[in-house]
PDB file of C-alpha atoms in Angstrom:
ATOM      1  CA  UNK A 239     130.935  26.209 108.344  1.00  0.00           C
ATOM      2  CA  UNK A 240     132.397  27.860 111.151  1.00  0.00           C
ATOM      3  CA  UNK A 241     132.832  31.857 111.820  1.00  0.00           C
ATOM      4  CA  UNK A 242     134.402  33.768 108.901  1.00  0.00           C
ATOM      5  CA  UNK A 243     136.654  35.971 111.965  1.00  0.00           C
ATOM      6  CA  UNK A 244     138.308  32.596 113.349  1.00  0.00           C
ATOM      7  CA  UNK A 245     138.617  30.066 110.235  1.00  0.00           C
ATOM      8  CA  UNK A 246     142.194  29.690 108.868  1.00  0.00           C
ATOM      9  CA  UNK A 247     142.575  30.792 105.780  1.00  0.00           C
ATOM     10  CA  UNK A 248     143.766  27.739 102.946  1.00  0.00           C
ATOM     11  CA  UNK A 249     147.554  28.002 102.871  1.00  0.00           C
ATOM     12  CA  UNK A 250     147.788  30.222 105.846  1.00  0.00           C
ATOM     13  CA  UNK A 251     150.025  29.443 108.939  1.00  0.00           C
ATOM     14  CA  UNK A 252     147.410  29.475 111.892  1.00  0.00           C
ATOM     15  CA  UNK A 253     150.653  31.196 113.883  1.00  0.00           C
ATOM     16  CA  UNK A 254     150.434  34.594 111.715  1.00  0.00           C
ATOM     17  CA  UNK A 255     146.164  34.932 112.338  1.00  0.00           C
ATOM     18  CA  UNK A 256     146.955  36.761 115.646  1.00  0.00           C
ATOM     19  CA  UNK A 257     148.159  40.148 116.046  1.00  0.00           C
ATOM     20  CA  UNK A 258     150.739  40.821 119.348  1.00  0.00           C
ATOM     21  CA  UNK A 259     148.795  42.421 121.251  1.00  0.00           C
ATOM     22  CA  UNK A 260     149.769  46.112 120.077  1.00  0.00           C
ATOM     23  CA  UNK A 261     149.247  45.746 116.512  1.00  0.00           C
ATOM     24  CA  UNK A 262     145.591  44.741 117.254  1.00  0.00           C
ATOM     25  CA  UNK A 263     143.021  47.023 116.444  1.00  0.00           C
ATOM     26  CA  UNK A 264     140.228  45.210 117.780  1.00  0.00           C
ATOM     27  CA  UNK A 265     140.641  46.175 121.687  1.00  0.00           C
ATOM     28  CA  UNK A 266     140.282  49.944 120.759  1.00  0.00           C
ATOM     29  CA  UNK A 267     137.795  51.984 122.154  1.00  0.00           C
ATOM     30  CA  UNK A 268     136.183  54.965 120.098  1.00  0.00           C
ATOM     31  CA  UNK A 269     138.231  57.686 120.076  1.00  0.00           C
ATOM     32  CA  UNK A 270     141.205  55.838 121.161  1.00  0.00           C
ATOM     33  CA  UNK A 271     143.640  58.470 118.979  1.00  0.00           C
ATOM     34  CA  UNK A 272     141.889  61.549 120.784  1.00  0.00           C
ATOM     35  CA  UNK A 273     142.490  59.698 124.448  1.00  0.00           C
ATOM     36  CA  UNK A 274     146.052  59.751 123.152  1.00  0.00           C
ATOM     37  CA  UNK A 275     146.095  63.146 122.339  1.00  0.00           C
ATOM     38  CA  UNK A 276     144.646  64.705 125.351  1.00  0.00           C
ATOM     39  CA  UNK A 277     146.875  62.194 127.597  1.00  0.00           C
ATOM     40  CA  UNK A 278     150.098  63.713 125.439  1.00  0.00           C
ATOM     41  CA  UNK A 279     148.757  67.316 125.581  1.00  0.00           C
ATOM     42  CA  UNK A 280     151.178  69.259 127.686  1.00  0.00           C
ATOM     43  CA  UNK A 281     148.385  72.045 128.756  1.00  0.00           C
ATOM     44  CA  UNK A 282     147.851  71.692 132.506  1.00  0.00           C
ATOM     45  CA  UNK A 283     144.306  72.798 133.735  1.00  0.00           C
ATOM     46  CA  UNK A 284     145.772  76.028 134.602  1.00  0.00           C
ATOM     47  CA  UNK A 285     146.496  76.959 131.217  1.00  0.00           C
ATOM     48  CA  UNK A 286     143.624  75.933 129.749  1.00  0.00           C
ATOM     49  CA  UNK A 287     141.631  77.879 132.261  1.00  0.00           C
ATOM     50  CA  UNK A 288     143.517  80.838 130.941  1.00  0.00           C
ATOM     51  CA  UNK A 289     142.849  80.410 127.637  1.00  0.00           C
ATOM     52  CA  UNK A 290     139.214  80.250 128.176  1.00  0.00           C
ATOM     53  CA  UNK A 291     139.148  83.131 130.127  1.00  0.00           C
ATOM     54  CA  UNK A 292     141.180  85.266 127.317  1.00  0.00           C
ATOM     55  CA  UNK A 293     138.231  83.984 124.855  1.00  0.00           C
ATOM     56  CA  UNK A 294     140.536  81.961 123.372  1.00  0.00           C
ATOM     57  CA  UNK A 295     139.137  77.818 122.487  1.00  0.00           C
ATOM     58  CA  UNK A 296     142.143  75.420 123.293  1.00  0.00           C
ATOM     59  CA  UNK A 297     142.553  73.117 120.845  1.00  0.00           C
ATOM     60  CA  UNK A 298     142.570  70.202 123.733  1.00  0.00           C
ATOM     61  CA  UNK A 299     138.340  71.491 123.731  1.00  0.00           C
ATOM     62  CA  UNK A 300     137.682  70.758 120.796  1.00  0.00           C
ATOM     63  CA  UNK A 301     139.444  67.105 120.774  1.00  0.00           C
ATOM     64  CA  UNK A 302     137.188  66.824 124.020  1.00  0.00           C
ATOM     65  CA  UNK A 303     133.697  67.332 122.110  1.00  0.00           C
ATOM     66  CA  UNK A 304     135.205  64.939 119.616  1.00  0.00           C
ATOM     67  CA  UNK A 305     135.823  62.154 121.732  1.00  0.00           C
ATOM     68  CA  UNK A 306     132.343  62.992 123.022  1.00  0.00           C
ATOM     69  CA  UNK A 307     130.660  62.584 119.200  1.00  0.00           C
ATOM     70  CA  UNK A 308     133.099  59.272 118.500  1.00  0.00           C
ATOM     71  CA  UNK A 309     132.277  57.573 121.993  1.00  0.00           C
ATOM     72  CA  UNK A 310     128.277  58.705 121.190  1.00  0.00           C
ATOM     73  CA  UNK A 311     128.385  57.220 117.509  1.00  0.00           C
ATOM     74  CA  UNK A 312     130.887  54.104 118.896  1.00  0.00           C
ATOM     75  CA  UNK A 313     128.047  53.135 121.126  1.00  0.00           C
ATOM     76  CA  UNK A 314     125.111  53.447 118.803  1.00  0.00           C
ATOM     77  CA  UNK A 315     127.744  51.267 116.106  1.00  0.00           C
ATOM     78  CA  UNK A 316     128.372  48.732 118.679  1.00  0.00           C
ATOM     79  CA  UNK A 317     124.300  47.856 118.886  1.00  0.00           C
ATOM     80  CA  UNK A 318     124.719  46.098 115.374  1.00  0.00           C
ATOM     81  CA  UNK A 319     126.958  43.326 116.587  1.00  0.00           C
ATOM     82  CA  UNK A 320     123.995  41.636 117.453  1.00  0.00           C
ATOM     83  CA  UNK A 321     123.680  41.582 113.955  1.00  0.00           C
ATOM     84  CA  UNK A 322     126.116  40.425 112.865  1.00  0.00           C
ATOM     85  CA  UNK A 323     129.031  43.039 112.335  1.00  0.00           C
ATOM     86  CA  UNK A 324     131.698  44.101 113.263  1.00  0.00           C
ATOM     87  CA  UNK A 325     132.848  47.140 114.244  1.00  0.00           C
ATOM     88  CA  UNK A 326     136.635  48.381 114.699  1.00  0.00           C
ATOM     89  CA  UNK A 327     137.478  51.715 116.161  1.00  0.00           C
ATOM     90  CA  UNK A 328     140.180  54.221 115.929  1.00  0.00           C
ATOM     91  CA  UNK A 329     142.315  52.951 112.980  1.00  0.00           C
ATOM     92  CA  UNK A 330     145.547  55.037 112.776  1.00  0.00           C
ATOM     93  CA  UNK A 331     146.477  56.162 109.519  1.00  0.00           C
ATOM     94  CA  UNK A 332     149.819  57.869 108.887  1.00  0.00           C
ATOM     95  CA  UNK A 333     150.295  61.655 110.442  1.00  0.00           C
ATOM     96  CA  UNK A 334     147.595  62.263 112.624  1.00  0.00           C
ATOM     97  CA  UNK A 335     144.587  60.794 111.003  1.00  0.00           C
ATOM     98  CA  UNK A 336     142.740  57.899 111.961  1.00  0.00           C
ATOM     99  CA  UNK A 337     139.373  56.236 110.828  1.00  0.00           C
ATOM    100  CA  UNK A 338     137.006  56.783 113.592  1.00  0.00           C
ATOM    101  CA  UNK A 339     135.078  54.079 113.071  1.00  0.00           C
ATOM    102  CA  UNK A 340     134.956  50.387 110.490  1.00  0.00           C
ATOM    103  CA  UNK A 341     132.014  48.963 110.188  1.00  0.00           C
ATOM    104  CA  UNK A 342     132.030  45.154 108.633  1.00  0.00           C
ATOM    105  CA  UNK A 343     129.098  42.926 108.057  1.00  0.00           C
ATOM    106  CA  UNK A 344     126.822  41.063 106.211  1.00  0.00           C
ATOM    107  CA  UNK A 345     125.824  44.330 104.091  1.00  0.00           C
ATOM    108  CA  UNK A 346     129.642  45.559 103.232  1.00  0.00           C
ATOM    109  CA  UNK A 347     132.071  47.446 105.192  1.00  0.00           C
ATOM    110  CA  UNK A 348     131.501  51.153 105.856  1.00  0.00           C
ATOM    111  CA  UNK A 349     134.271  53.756 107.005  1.00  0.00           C
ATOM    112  CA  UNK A 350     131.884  55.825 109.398  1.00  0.00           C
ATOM    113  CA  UNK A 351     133.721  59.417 110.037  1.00  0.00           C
ATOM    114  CA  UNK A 352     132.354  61.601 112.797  1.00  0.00           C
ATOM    115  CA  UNK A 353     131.583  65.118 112.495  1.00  0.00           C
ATOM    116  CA  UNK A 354     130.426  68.004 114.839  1.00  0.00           C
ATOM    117  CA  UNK A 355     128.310  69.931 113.482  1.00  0.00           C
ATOM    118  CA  UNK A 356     126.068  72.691 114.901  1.00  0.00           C
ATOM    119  CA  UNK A 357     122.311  72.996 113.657  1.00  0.00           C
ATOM    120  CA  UNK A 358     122.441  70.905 110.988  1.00  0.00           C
ATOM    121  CA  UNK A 359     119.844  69.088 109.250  1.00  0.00           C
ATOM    122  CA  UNK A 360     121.108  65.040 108.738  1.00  0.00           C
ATOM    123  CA  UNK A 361     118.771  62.891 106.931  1.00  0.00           C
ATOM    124  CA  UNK A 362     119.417  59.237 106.380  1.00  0.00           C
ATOM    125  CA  UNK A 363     117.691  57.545 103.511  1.00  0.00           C
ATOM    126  CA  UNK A 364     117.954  54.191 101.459  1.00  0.00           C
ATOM    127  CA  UNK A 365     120.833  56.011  98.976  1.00  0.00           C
ATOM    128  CA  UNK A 366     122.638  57.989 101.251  1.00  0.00           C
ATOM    129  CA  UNK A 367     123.421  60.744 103.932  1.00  0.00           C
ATOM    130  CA  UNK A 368     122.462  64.262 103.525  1.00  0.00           C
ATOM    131  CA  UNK A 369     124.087  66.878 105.691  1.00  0.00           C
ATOM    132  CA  UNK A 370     121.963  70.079 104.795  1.00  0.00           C
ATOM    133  CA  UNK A 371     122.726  70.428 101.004  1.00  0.00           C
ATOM    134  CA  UNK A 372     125.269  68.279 100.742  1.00  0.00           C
ATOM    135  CA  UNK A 373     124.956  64.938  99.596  1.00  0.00           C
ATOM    136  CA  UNK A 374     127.582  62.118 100.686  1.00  0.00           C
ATOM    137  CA  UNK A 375     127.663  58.390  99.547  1.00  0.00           C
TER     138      UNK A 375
END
């Protein structure tokens, strides 16, 4: 029994398995949607630098601290290939959304969204994620 990721699939053409290169997700880095983002952002360092000093927060800021969290939680992710998952990053959805992270393996798949958030309390236990009160499956 070979590897479920490269065994044809009964009545498949082995030709349609692979992605061009574009259409594959599997090369993408975390926070591959915010790296496009910033790199299409048309605010020069010198506007930026203005904003700040008006008090204002530039949007381009806050897309920076996420691609901070994603690459953080991307790395962490990435430890449990050893495992045995997989682990796919950035998935655009239509607009502007995108899943940060897929996780696939041996115990299910898991859509893993990142969040910044200031002082909050995150527990992990065996039924879920609490994020102070709040309780998410």
């Amino acid at each position: 029994v070979g590897d479920v990721w490269s065994m044809p699939w009964k009545g498949d053409d082995p030709e349609r398995l692979f992605l061009a290169p574009d259409d594959d997700l599997a090369p993408n880095r975390p926070g591959e949607a915010l790296r496009a983002r910033l790199d299409a952002s048309r605010a020069g360092p010198g506007r930026l630098l203005a904003a700040r000093l008006l008090g204002r927060r530039p949007r381009e800021d806050a897309w920076r601290r996420s691609l901070e969290g994603e690459q953080y939680v991307g790395s962490a992710l990435e430890e449990l290939t050893a495992g045995g998952w997989r682990v796919v990053h950035s998935i655009p959805l239509p607009g502007e959304a995108d899943i940060d992270h897929l996780v696939i393996g041996p115990g299910g798949v898991f859509c893993v969204q990142t969040q910044l958030l200031r002082r909050a309390a995150v527990r992990v236990g065996d039924d879920g994620v609490r994020v102070g009160r709040e309780r998410q499956a």
